[in-house]
CSV table of C-alpha atoms and ligand atoms in Angstrom, one decimal:
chain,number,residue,atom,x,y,z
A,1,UNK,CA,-86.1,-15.1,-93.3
A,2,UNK,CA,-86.5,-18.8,-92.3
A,3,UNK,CA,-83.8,-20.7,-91.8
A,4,UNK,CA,-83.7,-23.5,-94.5
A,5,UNK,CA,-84.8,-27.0,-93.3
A,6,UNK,CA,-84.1,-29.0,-96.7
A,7,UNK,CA,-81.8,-28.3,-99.1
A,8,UNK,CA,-81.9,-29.7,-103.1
A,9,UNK,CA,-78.5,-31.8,-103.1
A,10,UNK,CA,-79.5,-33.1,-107.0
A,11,UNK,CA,-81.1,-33.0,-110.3
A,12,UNK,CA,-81.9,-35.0,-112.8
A,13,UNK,CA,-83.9,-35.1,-116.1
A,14,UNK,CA,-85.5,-38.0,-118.0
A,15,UNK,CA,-87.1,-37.2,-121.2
A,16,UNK,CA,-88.4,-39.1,-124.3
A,17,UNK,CA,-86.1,-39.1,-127.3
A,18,UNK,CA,-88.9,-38.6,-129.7
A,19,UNK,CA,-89.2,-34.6,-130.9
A,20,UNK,CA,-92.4,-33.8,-132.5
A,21,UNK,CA,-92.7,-30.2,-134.2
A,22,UNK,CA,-95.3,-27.8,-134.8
A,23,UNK,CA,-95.1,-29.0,-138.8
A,24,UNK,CA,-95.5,-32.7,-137.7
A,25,UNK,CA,-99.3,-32.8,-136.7
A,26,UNK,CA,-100.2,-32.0,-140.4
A,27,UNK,CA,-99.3,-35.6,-140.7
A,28,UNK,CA,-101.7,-36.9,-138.0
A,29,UNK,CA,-104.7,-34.6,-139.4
A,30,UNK,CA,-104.5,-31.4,-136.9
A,31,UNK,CA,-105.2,-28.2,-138.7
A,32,UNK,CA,-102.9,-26.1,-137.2
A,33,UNK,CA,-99.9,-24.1,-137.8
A,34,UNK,CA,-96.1,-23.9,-136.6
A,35,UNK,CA,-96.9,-19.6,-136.4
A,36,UNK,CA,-100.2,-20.5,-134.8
A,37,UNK,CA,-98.9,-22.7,-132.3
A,38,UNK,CA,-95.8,-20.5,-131.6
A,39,UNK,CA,-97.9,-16.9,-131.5
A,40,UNK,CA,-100.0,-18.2,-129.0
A,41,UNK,CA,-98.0,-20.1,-126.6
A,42,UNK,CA,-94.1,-19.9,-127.9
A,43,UNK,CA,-94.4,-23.8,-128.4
A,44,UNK,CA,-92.0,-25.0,-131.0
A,45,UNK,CA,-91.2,-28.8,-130.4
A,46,UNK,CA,-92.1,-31.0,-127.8
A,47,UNK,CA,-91.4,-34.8,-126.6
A,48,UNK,CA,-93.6,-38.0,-126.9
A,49,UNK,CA,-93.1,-41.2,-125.4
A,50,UNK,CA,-92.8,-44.2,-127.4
A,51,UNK,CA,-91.5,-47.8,-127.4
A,52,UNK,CA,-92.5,-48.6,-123.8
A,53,UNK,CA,-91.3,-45.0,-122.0
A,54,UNK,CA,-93.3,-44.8,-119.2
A,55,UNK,CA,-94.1,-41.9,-116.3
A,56,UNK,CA,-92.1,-44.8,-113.8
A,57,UNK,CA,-89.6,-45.4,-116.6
A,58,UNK,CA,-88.8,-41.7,-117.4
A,59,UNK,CA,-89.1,-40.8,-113.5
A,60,UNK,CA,-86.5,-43.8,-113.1
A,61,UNK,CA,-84.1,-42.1,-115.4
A,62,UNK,CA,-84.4,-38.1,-113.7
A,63,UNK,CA,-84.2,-39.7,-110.3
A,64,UNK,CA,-81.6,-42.3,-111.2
A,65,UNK,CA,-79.9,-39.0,-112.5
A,66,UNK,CA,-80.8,-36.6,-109.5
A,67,UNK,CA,-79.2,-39.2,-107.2
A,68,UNK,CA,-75.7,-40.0,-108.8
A,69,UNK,CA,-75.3,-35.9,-108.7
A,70,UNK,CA,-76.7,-35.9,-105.2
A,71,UNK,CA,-74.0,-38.6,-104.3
A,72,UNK,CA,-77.0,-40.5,-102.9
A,73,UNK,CA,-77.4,-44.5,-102.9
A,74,UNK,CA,-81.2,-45.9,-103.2
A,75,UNK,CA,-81.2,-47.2,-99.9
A,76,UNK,CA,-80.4,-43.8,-98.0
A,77,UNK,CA,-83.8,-42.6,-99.7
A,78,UNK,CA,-86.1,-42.6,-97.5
A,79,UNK,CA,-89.0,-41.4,-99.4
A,80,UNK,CA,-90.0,-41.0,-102.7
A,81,UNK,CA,-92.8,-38.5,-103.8
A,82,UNK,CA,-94.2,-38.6,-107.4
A,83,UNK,CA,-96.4,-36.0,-108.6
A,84,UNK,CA,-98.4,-36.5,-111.8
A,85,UNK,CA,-101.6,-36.6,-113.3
A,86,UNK,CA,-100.4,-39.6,-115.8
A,87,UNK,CA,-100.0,-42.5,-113.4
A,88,UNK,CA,-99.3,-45.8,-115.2
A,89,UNK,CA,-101.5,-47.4,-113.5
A,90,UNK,CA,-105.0,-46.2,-110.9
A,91,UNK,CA,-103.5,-48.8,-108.5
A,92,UNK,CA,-100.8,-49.1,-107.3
A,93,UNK,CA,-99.2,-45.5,-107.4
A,94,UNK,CA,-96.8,-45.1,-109.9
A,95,UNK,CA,-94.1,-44.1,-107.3
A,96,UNK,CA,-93.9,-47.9,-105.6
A,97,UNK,CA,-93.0,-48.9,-109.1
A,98,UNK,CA,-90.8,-45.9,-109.1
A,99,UNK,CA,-88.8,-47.7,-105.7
A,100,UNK,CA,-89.0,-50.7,-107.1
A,101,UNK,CA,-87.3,-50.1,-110.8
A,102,UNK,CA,-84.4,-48.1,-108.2
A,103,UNK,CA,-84.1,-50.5,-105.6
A,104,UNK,CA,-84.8,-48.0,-103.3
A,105,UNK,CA,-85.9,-50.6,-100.7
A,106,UNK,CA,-86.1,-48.3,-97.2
A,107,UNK,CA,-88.1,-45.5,-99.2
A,108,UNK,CA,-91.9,-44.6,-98.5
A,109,UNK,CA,-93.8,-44.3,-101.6
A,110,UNK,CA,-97.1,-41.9,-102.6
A,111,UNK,CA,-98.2,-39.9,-105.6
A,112,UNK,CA,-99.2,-36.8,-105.1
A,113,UNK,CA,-102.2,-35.1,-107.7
A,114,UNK,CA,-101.8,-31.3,-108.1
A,115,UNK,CA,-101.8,-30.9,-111.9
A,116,UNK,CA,-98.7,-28.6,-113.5
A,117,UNK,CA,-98.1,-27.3,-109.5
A,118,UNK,CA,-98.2,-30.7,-108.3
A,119,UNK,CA,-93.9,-31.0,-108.1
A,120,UNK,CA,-94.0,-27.8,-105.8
A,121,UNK,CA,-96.8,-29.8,-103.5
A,122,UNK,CA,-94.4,-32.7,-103.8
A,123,UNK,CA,-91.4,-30.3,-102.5
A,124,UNK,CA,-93.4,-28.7,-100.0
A,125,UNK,CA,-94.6,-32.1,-98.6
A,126,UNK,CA,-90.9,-33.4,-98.6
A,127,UNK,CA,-90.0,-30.5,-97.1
A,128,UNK,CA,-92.5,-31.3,-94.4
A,129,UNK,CA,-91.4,-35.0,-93.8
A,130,UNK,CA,-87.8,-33.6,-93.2
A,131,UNK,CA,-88.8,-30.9,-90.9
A,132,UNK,CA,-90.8,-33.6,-89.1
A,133,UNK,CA,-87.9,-35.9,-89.0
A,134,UNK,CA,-89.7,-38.5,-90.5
A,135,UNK,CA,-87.3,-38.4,-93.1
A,136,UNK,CA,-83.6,-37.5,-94.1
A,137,UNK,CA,-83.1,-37.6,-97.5
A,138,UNK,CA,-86.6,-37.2,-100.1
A,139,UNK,CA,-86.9,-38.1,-104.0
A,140,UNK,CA,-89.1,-35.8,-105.3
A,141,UNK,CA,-89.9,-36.7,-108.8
A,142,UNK,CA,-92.6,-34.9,-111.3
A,143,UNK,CA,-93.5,-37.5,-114.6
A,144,UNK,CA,-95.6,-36.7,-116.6
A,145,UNK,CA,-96.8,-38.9,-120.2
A,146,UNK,CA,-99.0,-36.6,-121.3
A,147,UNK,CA,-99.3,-37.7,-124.8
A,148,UNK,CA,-101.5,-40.4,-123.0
A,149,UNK,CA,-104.4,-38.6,-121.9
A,150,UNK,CA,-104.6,-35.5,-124.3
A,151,UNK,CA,-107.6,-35.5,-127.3
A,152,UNK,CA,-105.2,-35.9,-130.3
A,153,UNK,CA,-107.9,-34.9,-132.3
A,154,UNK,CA,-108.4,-31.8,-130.3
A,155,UNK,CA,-105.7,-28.9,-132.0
A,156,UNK,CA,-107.1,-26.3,-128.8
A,157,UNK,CA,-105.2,-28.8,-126.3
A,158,UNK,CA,-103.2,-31.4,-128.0
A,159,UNK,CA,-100.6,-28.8,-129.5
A,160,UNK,CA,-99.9,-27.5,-126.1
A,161,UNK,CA,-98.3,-30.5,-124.1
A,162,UNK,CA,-95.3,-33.0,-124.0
A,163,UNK,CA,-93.9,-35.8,-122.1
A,164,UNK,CA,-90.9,-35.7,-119.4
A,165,UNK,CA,-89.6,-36.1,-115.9
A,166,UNK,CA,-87.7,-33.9,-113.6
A,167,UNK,CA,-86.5,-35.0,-110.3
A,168,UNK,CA,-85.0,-33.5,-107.3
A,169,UNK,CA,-82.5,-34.9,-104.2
A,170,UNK,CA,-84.0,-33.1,-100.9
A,171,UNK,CA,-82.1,-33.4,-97.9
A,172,UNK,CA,-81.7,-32.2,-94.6
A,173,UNK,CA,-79.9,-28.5,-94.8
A,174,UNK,CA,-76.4,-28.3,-93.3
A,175,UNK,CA,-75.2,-24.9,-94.7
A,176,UNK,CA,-77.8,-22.6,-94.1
A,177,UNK,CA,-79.2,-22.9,-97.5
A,178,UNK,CA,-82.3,-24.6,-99.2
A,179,UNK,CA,-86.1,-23.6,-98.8
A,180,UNK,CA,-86.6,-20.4,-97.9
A,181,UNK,CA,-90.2,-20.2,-98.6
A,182,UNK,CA,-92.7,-22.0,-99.6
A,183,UNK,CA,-96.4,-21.5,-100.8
A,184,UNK,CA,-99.5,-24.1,-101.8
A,185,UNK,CA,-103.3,-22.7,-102.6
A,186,UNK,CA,-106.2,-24.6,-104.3
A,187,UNK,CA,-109.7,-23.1,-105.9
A,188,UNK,CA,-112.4,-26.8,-106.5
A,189,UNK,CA,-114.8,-24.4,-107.7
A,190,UNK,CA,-112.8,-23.8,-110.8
A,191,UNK,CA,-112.2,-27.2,-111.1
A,192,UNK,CA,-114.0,-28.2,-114.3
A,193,UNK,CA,-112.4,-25.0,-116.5
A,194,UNK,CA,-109.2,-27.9,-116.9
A,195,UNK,CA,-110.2,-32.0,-116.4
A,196,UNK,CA,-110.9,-35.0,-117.4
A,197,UNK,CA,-114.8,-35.3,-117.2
A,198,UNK,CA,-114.7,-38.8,-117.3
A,199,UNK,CA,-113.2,-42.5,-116.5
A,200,UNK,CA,-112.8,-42.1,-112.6
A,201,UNK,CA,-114.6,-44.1,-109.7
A,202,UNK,CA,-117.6,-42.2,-110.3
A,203,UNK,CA,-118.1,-42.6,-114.3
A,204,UNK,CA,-115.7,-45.6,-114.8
A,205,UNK,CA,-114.7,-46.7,-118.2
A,206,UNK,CA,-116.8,-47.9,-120.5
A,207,UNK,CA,-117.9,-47.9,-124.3
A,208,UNK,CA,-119.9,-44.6,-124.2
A,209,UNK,CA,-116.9,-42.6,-122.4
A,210,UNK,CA,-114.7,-43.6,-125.1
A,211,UNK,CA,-116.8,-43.1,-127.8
A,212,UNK,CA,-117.6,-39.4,-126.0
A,213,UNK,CA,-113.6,-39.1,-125.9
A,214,UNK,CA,-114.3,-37.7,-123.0
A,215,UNK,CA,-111.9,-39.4,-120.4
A,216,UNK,CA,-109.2,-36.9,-122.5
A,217,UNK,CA,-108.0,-33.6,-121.2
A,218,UNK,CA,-111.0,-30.6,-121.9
A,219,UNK,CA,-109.7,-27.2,-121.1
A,220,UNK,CA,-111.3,-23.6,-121.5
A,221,UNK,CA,-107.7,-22.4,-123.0
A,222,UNK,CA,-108.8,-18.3,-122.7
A,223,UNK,CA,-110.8,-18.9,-119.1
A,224,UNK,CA,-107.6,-20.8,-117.8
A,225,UNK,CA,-105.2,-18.1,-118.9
A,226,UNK,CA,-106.5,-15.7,-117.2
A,227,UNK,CA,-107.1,-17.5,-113.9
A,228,UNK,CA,-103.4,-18.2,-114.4
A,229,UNK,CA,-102.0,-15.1,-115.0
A,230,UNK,CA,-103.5,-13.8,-111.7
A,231,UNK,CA,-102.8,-17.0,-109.6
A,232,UNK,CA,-98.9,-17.3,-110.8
A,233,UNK,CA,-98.6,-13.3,-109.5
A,234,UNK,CA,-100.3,-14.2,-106.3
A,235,UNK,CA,-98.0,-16.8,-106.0
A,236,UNK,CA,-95.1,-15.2,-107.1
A,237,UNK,CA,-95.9,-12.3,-104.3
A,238,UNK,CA,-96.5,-15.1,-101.4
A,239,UNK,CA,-92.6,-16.8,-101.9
A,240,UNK,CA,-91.5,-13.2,-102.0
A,241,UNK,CA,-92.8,-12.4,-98.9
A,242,UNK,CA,-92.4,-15.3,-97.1
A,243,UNK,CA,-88.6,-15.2,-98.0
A,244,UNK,CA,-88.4,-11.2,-97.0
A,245,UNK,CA,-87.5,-10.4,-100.5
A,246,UNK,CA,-88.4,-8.2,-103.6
A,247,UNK,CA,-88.3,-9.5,-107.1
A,248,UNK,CA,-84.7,-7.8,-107.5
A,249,UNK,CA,-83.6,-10.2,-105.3
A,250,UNK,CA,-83.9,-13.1,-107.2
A,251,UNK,CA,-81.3,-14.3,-109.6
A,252,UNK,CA,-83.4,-16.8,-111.7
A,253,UNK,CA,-87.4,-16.9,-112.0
A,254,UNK,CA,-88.3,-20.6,-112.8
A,255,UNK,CA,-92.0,-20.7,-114.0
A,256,UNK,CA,-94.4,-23.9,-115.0
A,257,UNK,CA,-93.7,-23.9,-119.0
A,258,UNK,CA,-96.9,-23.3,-120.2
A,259,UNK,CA,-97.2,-20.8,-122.6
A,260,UNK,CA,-94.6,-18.1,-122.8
A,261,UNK,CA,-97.3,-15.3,-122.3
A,262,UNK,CA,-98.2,-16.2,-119.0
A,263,UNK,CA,-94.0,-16.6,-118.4
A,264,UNK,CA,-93.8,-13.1,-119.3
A,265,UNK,CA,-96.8,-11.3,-117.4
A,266,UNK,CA,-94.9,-13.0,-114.2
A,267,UNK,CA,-91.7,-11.9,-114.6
A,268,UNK,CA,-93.3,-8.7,-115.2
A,269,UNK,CA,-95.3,-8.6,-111.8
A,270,UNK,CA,-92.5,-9.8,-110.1
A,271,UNK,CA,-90.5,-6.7,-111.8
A,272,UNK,CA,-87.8,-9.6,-113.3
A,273,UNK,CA,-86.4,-9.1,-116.5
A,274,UNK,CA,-86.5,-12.1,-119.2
A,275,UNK,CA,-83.1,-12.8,-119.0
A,276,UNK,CA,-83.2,-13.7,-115.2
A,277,UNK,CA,-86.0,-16.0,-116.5
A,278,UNK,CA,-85.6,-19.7,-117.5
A,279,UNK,CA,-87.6,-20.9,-120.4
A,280,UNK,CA,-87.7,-23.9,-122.4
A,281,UNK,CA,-91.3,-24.2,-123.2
A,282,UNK,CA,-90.3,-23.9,-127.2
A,283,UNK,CA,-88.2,-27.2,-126.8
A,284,UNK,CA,-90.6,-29.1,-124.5
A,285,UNK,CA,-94.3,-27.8,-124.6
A,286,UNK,CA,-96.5,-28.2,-121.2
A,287,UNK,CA,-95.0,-31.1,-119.4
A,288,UNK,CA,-97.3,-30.5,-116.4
A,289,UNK,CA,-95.5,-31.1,-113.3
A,290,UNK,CA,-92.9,-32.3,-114.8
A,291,UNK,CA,-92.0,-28.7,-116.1
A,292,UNK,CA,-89.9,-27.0,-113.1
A,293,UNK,CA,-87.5,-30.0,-112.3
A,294,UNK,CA,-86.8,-30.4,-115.7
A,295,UNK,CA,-86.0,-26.2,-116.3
A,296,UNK,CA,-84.4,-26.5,-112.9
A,297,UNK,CA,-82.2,-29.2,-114.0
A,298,UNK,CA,-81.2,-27.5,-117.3
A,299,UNK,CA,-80.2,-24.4,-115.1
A,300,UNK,CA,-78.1,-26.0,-113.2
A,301,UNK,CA,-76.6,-27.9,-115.7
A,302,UNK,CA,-75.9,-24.7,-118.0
A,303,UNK,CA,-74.5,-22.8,-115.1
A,304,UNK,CA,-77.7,-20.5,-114.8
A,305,UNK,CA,-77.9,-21.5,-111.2
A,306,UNK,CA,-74.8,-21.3,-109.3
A,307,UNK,CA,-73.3,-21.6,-105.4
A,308,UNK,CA,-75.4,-18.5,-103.5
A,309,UNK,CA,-78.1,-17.9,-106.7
A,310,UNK,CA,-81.6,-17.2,-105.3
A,311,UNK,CA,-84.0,-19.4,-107.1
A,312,UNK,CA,-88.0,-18.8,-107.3
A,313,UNK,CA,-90.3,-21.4,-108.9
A,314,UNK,CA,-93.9,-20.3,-109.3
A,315,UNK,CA,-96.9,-22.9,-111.1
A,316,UNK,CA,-100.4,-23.1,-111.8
A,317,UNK,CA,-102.6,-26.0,-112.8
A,318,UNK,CA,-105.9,-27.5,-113.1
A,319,UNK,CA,-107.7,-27.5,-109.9
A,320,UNK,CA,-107.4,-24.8,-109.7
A,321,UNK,CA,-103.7,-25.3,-108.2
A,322,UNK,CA,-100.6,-23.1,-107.6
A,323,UNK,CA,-97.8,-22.9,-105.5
A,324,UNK,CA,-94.1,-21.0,-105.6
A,325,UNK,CA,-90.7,-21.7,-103.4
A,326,UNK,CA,-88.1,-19.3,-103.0
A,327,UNK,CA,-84.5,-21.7,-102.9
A,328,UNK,CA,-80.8,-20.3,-101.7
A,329,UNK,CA,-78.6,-23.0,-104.1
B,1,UT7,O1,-100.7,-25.9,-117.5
B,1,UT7,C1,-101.5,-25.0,-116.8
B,1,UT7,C2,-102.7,-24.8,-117.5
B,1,UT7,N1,-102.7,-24.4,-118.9
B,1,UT7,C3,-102.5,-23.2,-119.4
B,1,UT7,O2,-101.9,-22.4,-118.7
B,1,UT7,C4,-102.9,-22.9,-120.7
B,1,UT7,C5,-103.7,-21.6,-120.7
B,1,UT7,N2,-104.2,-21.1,-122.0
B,1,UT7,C6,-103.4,-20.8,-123.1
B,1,UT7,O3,-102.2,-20.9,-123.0
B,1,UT7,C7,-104.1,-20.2,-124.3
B,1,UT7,O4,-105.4,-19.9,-124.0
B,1,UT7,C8,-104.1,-21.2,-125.5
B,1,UT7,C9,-102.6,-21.2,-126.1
B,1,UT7,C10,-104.6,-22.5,-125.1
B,1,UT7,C11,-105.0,-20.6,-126.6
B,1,UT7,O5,-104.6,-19.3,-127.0
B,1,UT7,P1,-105.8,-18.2,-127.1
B,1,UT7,O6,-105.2,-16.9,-127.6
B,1,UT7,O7,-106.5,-18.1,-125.8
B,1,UT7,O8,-106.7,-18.7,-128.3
B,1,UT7,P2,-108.2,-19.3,-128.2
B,1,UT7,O9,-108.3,-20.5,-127.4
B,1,UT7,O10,-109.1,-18.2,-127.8
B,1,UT7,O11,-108.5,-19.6,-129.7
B,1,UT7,C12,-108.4,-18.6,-130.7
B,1,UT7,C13,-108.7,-19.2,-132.1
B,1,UT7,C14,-110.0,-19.9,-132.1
B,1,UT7,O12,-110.7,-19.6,-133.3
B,1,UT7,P3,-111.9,-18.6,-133.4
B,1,UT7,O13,-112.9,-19.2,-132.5
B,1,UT7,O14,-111.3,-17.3,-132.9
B,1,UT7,O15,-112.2,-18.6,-134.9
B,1,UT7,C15,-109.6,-21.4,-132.1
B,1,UT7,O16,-110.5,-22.2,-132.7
B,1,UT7,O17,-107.7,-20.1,-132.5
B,1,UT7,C16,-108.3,-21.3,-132.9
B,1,UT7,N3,-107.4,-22.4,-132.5
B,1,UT7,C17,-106.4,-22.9,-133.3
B,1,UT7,N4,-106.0,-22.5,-134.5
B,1,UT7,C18,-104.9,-23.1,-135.1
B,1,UT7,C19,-107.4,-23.2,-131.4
B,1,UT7,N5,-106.4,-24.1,-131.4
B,1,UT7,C20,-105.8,-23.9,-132.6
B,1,UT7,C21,-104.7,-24.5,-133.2
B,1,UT7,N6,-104.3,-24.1,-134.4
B,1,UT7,N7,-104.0,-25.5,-132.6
């Protein structure tokens, strides 16, 4: 086992205060329903921003939050890493506006884009800076507004995902715990199974895209199950290994929230039992990257992680992404 190099010293959560429920898109024209929607992916509410929340806004908040738990002043950050697939704006990234709503004036600012794995990319690159010594202390933020770029007249996608922010303290490890393993893999070929076809650089904006719809979110649901069902046990296997442990080992399973099937098949490959896994998918739907800081968070906060608990976060995503850390809290 490695010994750890960065160690999470905060979380913090920053989530829209609108709830929307299953029953509630009857009222914007969806046919669907609450046992549909909860059958197939155990999604019972989730959150939507409104009235100016923002990814930077509700990133703000979780890593406002993260900090003051961390016992961490803006200026001792010294970079701030931001994954999402929602920035608020093309350019800049969303994380300079990130430092700039914290005053976090001697930080280093970048998004990172690796869909619903993209937080664990964002840990794994911190983790990197620190082991570099290019940095001391990371923000690593995943914000998500989903509600902004899903087909709302789709019921196959827009059902499935909600708006939030999680956000981790990493710094440098002084008691011999933190990371104790960390894995990243991609598959491009898979890319277009889960994307936005168009309203990039190469098919920018314009009437025709918008009357297509299709700079929204198209996804082959069953195809993308499947691929994630294998990739999360791949990944699950890889943070095992690489920490020298067995799936007995670990106290609390933390998987991306997307549907509580795929949840269950990796516990089960990892030979976990649901209660050593976290889920909050019912209250929150697919928050993307967003998903693991904010579960983390509400483990810590409820006392499901404590002093010596062996943490493993596993995620998959469009791109095919996926990635999974093992963590001694
Ligand atoms: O964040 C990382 C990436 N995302 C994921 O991991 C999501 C992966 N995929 C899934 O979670 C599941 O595939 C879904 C929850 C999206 C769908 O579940 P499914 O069991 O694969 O259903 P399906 O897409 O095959 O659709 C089954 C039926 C279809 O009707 P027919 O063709 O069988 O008559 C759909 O038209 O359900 C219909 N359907 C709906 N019915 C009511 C699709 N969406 C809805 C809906 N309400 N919202």
């Amino acid at each position: 086992m490695k010994r750890p190099i960065a160690a999470i010293a905060g979380t913090g959560r920053g989530l829209p205060a609108h709830v929307m429920t299953n029953h509630d898109f009857a009222s914007i024209g969806i046919e669907t329903s609450h046992e549909w929607i909860m059958e197939r992916s155990g999604i019972s509410e989730r959150r939507v921003a409104k009235n100016g929340e923002t990814t930077c806004s509700m990133a703000a908040d979780a890593g406002r939050k993260a900090m003051e738990v961390a016992g961490v002043h803006p200026g001792e950050i010294d970079v701030i890493v931001l994954s999402t697939a929602t920035p608020d704006r093309l350019l800049p990234s969303t994380a300079v506006d990130i430092q700039a709503e914290l005053g976090a004036t001697r930080a280093a600012a970048f998004d990172i884009g690796a869909a619903c794995a993209g937080w664990l990319y964002a840990m794994t690159t911190a983790e990197g800076l620190i082991m570099s010594g290019t940095a001391e202390t990371a923000l690593v933020i995943g914000s998500e507004k989903m509600s902004a770029i899903v087909d709302w007249k789709d019921r196959a996608t827009c059902v499935l995902f909600g708006d939030g922010a999680g956000a981790a303290v990493l710094k440098r490890s002084k008691h011999g715990k933190g990371i104790l393993s960390a894995y990243m893999r991609s598959d491009g070929k898979l890319a277009d199974l889960l994307y936005r076809p168009d309203g990039g650089a190469t098919t920018p904006m314009s009437v025709e895209v918008l009357e297509k719809r299709s700079h929204l979110v198209r996804m082959a649901g069953r195809e993308v199950f499947k691929h994630a069902v294998r990739s999360m046990a791949d990944a699950a296997d890889r943070a095992l290994d690489g920490a020298r442990l067995t799936g007995s080992d670990i106290d609390l399973l933390i998987p991306h929230q997307a549907n509580v099937r795929i949840i269950e098949a990796t516990a089960k490959h990892s030979g976990i039992p649901m209660d050593k896994v976290y889920v909050n998918v019912d209250r929150y739907g697919n928050t993307s990257s967003a998903s693991i800081p904010i579960a983390l968070n509400e483990a810590i906060e409820s006392g499901r992680i404590k002093d010596g608990s062996t943490v493993m976060m596993v995620a998959f995503g469009a791109g095919f992404t996926w990635a999974s850390m093992v963590i001694r809290f």
